[in-house]
Coordinates of C-alpha atoms and ligand atoms in Angstrom, one line a residue:
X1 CA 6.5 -77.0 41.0
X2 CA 6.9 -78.6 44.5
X3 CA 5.9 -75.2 45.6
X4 CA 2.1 -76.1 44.7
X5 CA 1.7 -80.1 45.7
X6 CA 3.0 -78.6 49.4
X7 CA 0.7 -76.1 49.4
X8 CA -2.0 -78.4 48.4
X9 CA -0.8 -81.0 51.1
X10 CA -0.9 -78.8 54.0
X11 CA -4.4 -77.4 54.0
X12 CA -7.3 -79.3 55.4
X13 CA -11.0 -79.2 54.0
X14 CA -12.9 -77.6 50.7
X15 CA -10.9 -74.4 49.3
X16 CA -11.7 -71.3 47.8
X17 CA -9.2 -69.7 45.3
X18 CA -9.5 -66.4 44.2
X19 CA -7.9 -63.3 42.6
X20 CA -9.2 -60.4 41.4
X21 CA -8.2 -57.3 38.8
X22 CA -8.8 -53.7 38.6
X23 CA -10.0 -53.1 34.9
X24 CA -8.1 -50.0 34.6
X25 CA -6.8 -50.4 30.9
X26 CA -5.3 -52.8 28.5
X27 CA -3.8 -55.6 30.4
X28 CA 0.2 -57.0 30.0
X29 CA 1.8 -60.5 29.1
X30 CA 3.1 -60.3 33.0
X31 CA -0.8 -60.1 34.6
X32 CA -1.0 -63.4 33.0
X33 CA 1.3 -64.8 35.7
X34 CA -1.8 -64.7 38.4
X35 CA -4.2 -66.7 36.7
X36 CA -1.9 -69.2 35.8
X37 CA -0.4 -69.6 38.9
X38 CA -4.1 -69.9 40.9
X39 CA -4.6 -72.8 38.0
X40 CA -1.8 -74.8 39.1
X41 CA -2.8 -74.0 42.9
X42 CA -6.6 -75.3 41.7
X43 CA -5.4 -78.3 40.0
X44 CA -2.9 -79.4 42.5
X45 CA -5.9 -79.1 45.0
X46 CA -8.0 -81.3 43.1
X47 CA -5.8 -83.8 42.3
X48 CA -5.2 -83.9 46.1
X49 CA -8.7 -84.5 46.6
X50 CA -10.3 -81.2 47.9
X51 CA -13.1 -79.6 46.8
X52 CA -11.9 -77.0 45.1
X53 CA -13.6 -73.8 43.8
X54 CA -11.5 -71.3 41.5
X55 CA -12.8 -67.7 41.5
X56 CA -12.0 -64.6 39.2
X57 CA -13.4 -61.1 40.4
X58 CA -13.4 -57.7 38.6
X59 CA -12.9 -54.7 40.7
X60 CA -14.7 -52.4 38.4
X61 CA -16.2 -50.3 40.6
X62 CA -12.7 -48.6 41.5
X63 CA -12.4 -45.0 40.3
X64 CA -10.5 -44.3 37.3
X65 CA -7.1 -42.7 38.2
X66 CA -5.2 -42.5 35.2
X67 CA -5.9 -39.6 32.3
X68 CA -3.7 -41.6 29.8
X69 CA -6.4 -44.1 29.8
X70 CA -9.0 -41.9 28.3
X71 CA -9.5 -40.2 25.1
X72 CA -8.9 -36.6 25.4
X73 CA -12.3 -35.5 25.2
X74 CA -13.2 -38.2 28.0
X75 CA -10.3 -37.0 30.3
X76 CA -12.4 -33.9 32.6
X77 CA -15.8 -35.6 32.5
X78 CA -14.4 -39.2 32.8
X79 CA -11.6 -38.7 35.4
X80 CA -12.6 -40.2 39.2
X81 CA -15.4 -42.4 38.0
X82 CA -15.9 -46.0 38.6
X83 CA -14.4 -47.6 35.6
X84 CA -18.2 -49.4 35.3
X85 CA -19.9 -46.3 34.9
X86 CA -17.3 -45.1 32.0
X87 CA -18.6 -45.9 28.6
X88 CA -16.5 -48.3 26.2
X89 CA -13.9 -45.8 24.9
X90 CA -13.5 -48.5 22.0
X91 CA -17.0 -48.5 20.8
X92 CA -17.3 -52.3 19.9
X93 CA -20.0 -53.5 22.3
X94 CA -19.1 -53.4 25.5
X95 CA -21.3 -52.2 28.2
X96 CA -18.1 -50.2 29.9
X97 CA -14.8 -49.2 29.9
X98 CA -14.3 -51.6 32.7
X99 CA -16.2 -54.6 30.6
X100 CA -14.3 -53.9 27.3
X101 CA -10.8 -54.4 29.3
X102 CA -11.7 -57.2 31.5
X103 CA -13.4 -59.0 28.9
X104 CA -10.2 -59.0 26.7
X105 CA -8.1 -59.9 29.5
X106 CA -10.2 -62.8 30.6
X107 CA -10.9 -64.0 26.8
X108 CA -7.7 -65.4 27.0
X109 CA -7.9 -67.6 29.8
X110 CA -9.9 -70.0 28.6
X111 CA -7.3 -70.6 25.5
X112 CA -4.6 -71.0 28.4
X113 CA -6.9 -73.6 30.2
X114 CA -7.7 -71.1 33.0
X115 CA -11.5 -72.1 34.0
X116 CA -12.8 -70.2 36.9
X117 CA -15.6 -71.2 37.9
X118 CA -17.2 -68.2 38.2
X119 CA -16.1 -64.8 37.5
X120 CA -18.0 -62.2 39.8
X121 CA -17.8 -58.1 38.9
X122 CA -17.5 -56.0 42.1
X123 CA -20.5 -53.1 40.7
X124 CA -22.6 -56.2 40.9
X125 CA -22.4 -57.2 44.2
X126 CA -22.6 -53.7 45.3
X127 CA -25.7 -53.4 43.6
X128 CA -27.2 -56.1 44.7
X129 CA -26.6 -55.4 48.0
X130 CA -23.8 -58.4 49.0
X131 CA -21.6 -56.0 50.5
X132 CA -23.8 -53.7 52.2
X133 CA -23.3 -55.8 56.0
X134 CA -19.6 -55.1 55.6
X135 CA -20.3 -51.6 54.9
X136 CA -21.9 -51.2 58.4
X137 CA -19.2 -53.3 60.1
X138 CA -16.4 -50.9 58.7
X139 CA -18.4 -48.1 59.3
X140 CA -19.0 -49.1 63.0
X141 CA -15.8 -50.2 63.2
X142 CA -14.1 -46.9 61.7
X143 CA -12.3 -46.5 64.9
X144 CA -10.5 -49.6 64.7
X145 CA -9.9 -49.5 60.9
X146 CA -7.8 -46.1 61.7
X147 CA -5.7 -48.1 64.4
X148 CA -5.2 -50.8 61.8
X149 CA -3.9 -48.0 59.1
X150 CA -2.4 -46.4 61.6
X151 CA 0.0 -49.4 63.3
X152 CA 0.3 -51.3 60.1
X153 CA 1.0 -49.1 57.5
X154 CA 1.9 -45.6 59.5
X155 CA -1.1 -43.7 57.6
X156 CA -2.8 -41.5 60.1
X157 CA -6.4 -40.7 59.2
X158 CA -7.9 -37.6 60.8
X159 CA -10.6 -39.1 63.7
X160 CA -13.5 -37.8 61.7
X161 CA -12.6 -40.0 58.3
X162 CA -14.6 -43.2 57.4
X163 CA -14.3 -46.1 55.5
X164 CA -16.6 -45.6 52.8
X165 CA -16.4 -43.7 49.1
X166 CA -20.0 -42.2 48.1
X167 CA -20.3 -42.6 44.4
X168 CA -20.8 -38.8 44.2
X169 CA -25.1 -38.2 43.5
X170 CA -24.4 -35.1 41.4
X171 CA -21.1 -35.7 39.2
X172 CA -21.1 -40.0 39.7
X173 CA -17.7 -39.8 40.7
X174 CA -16.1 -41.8 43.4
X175 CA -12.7 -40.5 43.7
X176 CA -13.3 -37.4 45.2
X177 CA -15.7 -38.2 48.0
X178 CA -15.0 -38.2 51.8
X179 CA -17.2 -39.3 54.3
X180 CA -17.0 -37.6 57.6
X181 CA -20.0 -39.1 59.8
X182 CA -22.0 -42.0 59.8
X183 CA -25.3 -41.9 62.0
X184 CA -26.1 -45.9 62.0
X185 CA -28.0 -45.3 58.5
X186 CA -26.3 -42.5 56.7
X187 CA -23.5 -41.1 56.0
X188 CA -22.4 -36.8 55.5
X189 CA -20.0 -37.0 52.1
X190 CA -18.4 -34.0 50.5
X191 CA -17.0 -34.6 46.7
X192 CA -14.1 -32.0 47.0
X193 CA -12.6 -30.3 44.3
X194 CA -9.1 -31.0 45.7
X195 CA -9.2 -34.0 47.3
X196 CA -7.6 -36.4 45.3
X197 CA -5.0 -34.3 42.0
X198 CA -6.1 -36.4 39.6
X199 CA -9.8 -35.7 39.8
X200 CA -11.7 -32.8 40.7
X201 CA -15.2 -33.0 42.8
X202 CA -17.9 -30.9 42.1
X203 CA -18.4 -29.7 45.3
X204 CA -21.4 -30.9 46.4
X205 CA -22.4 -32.9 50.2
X206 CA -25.0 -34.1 52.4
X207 CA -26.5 -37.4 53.9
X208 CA -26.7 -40.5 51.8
X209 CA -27.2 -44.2 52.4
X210 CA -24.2 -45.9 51.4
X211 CA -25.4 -49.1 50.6
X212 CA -26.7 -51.2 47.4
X213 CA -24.1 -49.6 45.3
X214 CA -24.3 -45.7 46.5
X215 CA -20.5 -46.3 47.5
X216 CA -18.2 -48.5 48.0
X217 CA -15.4 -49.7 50.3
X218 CA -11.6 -48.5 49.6
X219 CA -9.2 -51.0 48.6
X220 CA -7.9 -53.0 51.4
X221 CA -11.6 -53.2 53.0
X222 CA -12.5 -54.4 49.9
X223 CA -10.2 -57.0 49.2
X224 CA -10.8 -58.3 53.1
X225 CA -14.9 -57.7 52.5
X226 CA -14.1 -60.2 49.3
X227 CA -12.4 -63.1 51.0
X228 CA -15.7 -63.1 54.0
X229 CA -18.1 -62.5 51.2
X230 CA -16.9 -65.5 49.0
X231 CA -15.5 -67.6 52.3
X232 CA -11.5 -67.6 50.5
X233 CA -9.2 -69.5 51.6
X234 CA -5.9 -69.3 49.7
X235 CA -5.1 -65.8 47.4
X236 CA -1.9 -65.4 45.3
X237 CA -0.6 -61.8 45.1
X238 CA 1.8 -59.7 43.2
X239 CA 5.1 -58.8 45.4
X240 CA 3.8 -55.1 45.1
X241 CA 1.1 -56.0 47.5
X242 CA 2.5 -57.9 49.6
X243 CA 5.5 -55.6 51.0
X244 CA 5.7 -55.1 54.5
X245 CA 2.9 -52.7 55.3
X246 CA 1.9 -52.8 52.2
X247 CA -1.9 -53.5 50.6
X248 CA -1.9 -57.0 51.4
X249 CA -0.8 -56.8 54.8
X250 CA -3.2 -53.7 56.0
X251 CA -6.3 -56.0 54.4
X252 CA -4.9 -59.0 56.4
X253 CA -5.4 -57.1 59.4
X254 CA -8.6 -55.5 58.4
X255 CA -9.6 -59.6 57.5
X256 CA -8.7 -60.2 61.1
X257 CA -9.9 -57.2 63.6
X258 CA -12.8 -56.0 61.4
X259 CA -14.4 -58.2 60.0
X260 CA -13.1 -61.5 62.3
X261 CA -11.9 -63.8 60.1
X262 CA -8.6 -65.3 59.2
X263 CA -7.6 -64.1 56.1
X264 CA -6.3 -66.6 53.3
X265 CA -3.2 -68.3 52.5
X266 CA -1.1 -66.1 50.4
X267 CA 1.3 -67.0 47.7
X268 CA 3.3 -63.8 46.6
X269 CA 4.7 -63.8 43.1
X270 CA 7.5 -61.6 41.7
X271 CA 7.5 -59.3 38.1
X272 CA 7.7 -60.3 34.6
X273 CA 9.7 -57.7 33.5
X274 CA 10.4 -56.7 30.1
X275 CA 14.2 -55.9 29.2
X276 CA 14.6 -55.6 33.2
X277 CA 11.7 -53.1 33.4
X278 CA 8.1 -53.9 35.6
X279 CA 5.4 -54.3 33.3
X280 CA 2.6 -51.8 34.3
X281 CA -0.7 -51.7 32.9
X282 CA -1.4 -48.4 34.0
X283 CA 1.8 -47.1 31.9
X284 CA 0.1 -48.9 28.9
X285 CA 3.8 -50.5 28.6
X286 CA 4.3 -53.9 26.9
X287 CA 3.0 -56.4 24.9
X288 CA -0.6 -56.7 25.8
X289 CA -1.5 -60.5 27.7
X290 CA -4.2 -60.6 24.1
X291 CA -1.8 -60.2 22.0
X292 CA 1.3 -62.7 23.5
X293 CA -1.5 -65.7 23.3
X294 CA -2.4 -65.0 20.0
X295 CA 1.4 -65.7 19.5
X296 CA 2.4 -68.3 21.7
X297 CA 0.6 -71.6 22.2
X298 CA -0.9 -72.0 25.8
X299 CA 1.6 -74.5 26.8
X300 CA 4.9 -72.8 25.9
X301 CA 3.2 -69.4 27.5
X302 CA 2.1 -71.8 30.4
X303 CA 5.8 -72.3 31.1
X304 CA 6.8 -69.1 30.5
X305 CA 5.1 -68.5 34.2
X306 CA 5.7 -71.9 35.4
X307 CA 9.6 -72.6 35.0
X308 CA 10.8 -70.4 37.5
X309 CA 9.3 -70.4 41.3
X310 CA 6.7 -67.8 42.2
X311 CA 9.4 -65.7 43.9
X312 CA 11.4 -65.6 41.4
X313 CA 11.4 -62.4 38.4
X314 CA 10.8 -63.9 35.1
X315 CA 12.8 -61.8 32.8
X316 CA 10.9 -62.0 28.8
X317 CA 11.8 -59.6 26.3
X318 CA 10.0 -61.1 22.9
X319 CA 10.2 -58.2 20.6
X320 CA 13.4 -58.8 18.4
X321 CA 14.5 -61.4 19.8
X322 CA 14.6 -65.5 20.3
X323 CA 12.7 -65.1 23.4
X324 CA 9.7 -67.0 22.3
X325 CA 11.8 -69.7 20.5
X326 CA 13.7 -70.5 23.2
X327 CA 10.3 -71.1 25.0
X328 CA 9.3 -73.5 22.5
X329 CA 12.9 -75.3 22.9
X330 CA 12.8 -75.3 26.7
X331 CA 9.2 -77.1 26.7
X332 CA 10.7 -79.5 23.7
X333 CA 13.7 -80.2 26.6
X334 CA 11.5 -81.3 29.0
X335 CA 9.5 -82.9 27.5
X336 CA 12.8 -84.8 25.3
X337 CA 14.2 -85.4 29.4
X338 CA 11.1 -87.2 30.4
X339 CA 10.5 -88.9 27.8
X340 CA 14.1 -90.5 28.0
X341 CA 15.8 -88.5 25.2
X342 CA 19.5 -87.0 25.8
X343 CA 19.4 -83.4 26.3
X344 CA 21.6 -80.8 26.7
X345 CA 22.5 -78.5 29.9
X346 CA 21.0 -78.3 33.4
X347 CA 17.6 -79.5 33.8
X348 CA 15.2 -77.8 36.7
X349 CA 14.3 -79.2 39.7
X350 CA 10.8 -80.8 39.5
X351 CA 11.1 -80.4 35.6
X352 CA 8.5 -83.4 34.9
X353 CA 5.8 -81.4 36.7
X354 CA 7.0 -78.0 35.2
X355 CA 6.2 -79.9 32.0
X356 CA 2.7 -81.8 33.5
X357 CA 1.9 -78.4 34.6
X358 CA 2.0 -76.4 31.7
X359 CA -0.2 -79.0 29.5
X360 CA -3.4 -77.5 28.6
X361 CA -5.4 -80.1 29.6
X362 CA -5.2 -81.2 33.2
X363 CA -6.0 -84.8 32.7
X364 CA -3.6 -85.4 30.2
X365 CA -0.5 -88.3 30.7
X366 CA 2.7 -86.2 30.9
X367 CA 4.3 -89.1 29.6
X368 CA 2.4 -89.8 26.7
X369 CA 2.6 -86.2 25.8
X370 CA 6.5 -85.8 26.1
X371 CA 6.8 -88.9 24.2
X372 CA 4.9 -87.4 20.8
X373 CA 7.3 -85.8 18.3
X374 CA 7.7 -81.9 18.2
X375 CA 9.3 -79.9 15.7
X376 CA 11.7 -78.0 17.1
X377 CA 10.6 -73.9 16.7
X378 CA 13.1 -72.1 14.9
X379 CA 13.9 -75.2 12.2
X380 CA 10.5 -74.5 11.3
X381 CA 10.1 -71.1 11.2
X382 CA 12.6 -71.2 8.6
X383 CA 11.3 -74.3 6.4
X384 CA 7.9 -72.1 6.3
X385 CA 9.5 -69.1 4.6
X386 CA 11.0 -71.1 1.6
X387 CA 8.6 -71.8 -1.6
X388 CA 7.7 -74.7 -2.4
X389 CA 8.7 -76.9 0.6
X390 CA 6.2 -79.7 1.9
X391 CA 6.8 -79.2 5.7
X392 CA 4.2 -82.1 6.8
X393 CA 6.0 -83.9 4.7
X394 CA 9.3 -82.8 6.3
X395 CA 7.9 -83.4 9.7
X396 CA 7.1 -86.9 9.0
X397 CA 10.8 -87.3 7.6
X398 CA 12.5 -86.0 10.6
X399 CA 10.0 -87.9 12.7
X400 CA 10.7 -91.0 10.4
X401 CA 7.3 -91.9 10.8
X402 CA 4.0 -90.4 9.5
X403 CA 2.4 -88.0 12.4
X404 CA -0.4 -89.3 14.4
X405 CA -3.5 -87.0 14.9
X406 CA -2.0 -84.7 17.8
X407 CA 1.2 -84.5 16.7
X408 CA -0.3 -83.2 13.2
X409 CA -2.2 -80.8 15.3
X410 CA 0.5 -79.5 17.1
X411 CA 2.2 -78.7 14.1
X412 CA -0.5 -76.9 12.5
X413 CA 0.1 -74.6 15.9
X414 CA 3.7 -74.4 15.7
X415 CA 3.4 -72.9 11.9
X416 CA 0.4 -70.2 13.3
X417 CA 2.8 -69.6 16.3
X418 CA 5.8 -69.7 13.7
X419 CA 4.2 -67.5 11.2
X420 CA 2.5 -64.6 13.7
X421 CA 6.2 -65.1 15.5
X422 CA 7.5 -63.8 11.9
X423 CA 5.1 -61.3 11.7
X424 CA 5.2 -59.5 15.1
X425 CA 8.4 -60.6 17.1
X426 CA 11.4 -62.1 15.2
X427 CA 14.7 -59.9 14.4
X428 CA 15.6 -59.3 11.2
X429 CA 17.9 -61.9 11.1
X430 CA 15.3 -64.8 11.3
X431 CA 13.0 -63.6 8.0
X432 CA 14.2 -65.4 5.0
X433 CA 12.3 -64.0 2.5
X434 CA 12.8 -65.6 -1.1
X435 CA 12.4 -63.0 -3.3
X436 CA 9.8 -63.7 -5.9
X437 CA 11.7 -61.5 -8.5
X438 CA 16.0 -60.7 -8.9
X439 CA 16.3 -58.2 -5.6
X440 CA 17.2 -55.1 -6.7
X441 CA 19.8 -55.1 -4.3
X442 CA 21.5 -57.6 -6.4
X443 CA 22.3 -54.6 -8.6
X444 CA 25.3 -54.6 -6.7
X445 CA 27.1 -58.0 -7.6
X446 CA 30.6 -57.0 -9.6
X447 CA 31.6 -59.2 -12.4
X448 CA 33.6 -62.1 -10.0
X449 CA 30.0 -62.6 -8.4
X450 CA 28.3 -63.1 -11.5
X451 CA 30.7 -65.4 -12.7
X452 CA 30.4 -67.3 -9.5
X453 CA 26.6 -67.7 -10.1
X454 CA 26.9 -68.6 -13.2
X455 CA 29.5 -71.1 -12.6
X456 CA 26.9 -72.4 -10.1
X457 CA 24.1 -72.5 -12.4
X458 CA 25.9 -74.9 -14.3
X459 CA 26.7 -77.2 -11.5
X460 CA 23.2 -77.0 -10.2
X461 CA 22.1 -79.5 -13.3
X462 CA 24.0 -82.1 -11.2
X463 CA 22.7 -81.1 -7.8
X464 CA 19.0 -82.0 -9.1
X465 CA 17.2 -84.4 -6.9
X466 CA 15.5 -86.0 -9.7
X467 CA 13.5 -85.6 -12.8
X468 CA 10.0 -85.4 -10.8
X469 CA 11.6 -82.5 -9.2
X470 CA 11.2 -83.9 -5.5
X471 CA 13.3 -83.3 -3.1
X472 CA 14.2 -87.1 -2.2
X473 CA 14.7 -88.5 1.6
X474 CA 18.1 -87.1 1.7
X475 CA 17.5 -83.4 2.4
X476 CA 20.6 -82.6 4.5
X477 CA 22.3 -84.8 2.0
X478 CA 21.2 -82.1 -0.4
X479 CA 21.7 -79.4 1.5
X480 CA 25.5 -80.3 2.6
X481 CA 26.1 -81.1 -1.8
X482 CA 24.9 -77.8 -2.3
X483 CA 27.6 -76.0 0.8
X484 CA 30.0 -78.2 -0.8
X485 CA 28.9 -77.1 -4.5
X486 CA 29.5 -73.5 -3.8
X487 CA 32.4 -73.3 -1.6
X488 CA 34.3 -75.6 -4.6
X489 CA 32.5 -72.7 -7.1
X490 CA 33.8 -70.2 -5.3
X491 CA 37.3 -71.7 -4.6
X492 CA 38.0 -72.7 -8.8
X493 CA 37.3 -68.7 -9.9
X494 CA 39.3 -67.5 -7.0
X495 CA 35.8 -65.8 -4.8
X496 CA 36.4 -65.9 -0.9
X497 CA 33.7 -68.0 0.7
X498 CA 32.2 -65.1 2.4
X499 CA 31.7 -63.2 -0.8
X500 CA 30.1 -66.2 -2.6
X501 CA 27.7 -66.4 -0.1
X502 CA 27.0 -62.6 0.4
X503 CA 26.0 -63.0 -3.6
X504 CA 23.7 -65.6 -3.4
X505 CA 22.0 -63.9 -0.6
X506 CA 22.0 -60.8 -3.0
X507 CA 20.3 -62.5 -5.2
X508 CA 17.6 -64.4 -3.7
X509 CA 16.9 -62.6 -0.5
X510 CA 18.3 -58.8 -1.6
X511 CA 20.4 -58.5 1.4
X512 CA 24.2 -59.2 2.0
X513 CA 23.4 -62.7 4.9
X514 CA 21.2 -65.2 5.6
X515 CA 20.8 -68.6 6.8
X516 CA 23.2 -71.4 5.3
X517 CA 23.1 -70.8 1.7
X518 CA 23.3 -74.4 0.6
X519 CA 20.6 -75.8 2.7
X520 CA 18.3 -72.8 1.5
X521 CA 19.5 -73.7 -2.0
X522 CA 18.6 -77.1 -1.3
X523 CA 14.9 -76.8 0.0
X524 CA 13.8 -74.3 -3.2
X525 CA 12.5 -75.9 -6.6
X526 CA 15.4 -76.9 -8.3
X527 CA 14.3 -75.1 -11.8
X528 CA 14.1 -72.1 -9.9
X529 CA 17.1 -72.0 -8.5
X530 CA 19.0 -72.6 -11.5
X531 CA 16.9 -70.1 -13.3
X532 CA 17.7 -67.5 -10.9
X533 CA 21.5 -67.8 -10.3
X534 CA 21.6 -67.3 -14.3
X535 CA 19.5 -64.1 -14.5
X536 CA 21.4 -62.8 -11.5
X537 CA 24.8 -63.7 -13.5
X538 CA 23.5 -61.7 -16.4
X539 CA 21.6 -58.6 -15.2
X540 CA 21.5 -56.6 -17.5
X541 CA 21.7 -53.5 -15.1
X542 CA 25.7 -54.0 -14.3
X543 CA 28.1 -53.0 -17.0
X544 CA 29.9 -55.6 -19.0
Ligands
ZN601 ZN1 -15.3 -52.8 23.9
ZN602 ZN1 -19.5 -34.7 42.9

């Protein structure tokens, strides 16, 4: 996290921080990596001392490029339009395409502690006339943003094109439009029908104004009219923009010979990829950003971004996997490091601010925080699947103290985060599922494994706790009596240990493995345990 205190230690006066997004369709886990990068930046510049302002911008006036996107009936009449002028394809209030997906991709910022503040929507300022002087300068200066194109990225415009897209008056689009003169007032625009091949122009031309949001400014002059218009001063980027005559560095020069100004510090940032594939959101691949923080709490998805430098790939593959638990264990790490616990394996460099970092709130003592107890992830998402178990109760055992307020809080999160982890992510192997009823699957067991059961049925009058039915302080206690319980069961009628527990998994979770049968013994009401290894030893559906 160095990376951000020397940032914030080698710029002088008030800063401006901004990013912005084109709203082109449902936005990725990995697009989540800006934002919470140009937090840190902003709170590393605060605590610094600088005035610091944080800004968020919506490029929603760029055309809509991608037929996927769109419903089919939307595709031909849709197709080249600026994403604001496309109505919500989802139909549940939004004024536009482009609001409906920005909205949902900046509703989770706030939950992440991202607070810009202000968020600003690129058809706004157009319309309002904000970026109508850097119209004019590019348009005066068309000559010179040709050279820059040209030198810096080897694209050779023809000496009649201009900087400028006409939002088409006839068909609205803006993808198909080129301007070929520019009189000081007007410009001539022609919306071709082969201009661009994923959009076809209607054909129609003549002299427009171009300015309070009759066209707008391609990308790079955009971006570069942006960091004038807002006065920015440092910018993350994605490493796809910031390749060597790439986006980033065709607007830096733009920033510099156009429009005179030095353009902002930049801080590229590498992929998230999923399974070693880019997320993109314009191949609608991955788990949308949405749907990851209704998953994982802000501070373990904080640290997702946060562990690994900005240059560095952050490979996360949650579907199926123990991708999101190992999250929660890595933040428990940390925090168990600085807080003076022994902990296992390597520890990061700068891991106390890696921890300080991702913390929702930016005020909060680190210390105090890494101190408070945490129940470690996957322990619980097991505990939650068994009936019956008290797992506030549990916490406050393991803890061996009650919970104070924000530790009880935090593990109300962790068994949301635990139970939506259950629902949409974990592998098989991590779903207990206790069987209300004898599985039918434990149709199966032969005569040796109901003899077995019922042999443990009998011993399971011993195993009881108590007579309130409790479990009692010793639960691992329990849980290792019960292991020991049924490998002596298995060993006196001559079952392997393997096939002993393959029956008890039969017949409480109707499938052949599971966690550590004992301790899962251990943790369910006693009365129904015994109950159901003696129905299980006599079902009536295997032959005597
Ligand atoms: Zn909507
Ligand atoms: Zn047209």
């Amino acid at each position: 996290m160095e990376w951000a205190d020397e940032l914030a230690a080698r710029v002088t006066g008030p800063q401006v921080v901004n990013d912005s997004k084109t709203p082109s369709g449902t936005v990725h886990v990995g697009s989540l990596r800006g934002p919470v990068i140009l937090d840190v930046i902003t709170r590393a510049l605060r605590a610094s001392g600088h005035e610091t302002t944080l800004l968020y911008g919506v490029d929603d006036l760029d055309p809509m490029d991608a037929q996927a996107l769109l419903t089919p009936d939307a595709i031909e009449r849709e197709m080249g339009r600026p994403l604001a002028h496309i109505p919500d394809q989802v139909g549940d209030g939004h004024e536009s395409y482009a609001r409906h997906h920005a909205s949902v991709f900046i509703d989770t910022f706030a939950g992440l502690g991202i607070r810009p503040d202000r968020y600003y929507w690129m058809s706004e300022h157009y319309a309002a006339g904000d970026m109508d002087p850097y119209i004019r300068i590019a348009l005066d200066r068309a000559d010179v943003v040709r050279a820059v194109y040209q030198r810096v990225a080897n694209v050779r415009h023809p000496d009649t094109w201009h900087p400028i897209s006409v939002i088409c008056p006839t068909c609205g689009r803006v993808g198909t439009t080129i301007v070929t003169q520019w009189d000081g007032e007007r410009v001539f625009f022609e919306c071709r029908p082969d201009l661009v091949t994923w959009a076809k122009g209607c054909g129609s031309s003549g002299w427009v104004s171009p300015y309070g949001g009759a066209a707008k400014l391609p990308w790079n002059l955009e971006w570069a009219a942006q960091w004038s218009l807002f006065g920015v001063t440092i910018e993350p980027c994605g490493k796809d923009l910031a390749t060597a005559g790439g986006s980033r560095d065709r607007s830096d020069a733009i920033a510099r010979e156009v429009f005179e100004r030095e353009p902002p510090i930049n801080v590229p940032y590498e992929f998230l990829n999923i399974g070693g594939r880019k997320m993109s959101t314009s191949k609608g691949r991955g788990t949308p950003a949405h749907l990851i923080a209704e998953v994982v709490p802000p501070e373990q998805l904080r640290l997702l971004f946060l562990r690994p430098r900005p240059n560095q790939a952050i490979e996360f593959d949650p579907d199926g996997t123990d991708a999101i638990p190992r999250l929660f264990d890595e933040f428990d790490r940390l925090g168990d490091a600085i807080a003076g616990r022994d902990v296992k394996g390597e520890l990061p460099a700068g891991f106390a601010n890696v921890f300080r970092y991702s913390l929702l709130d930016p005020s909060a003592d680190h210390e105090v925080e890494a101190a408070r107890f945490r129940f470690a992830f996957s322990h619980l998402a097991t505990l939650i699947q068994i009936p019956g178990v008290d797992v506030a109760a549990s916490a406050a055992e393991e803890k061996g103290d009650a919970l104070d307020e924000s530790e009880a809080a935090n593990l109300e999160a962790r068994i949301t985060a635990a139970q939506r982890w259950l629902e949409h992510f974990a592998p098989d192997d991590a779903k207990l599922a206790v069987q209300p009823t004898l599985p039918a699957e434990a149709a199966s067991l032969d005569a040796a494994d109901r003899a077995f059961l019922a042999a443990l049925s009998e011993r399971a009058a011993a195993l009881a706790p108590g007579p309130d039915g409790l479990a009692g302080p010793a639960v691992a206690a329990d849980g290792e009596a019960w292991q020991a319980a049924i490998f002596e069961t298995a060993t006196q009628g001559g079952l392997k240990a393997g096939r002993a527990f393959r029956a008890l998994y039969l017949a409480f979770l109707g499938r052949p493995n599971g966690p550590r049968a004992g301790w899962l013994l251990a943790k369910l009401e006693p009365d129904f345990v015994r109950a159901r290894l003696r129905e299980a030893a006599a079902d009536a559906r295997l032959p005597a």
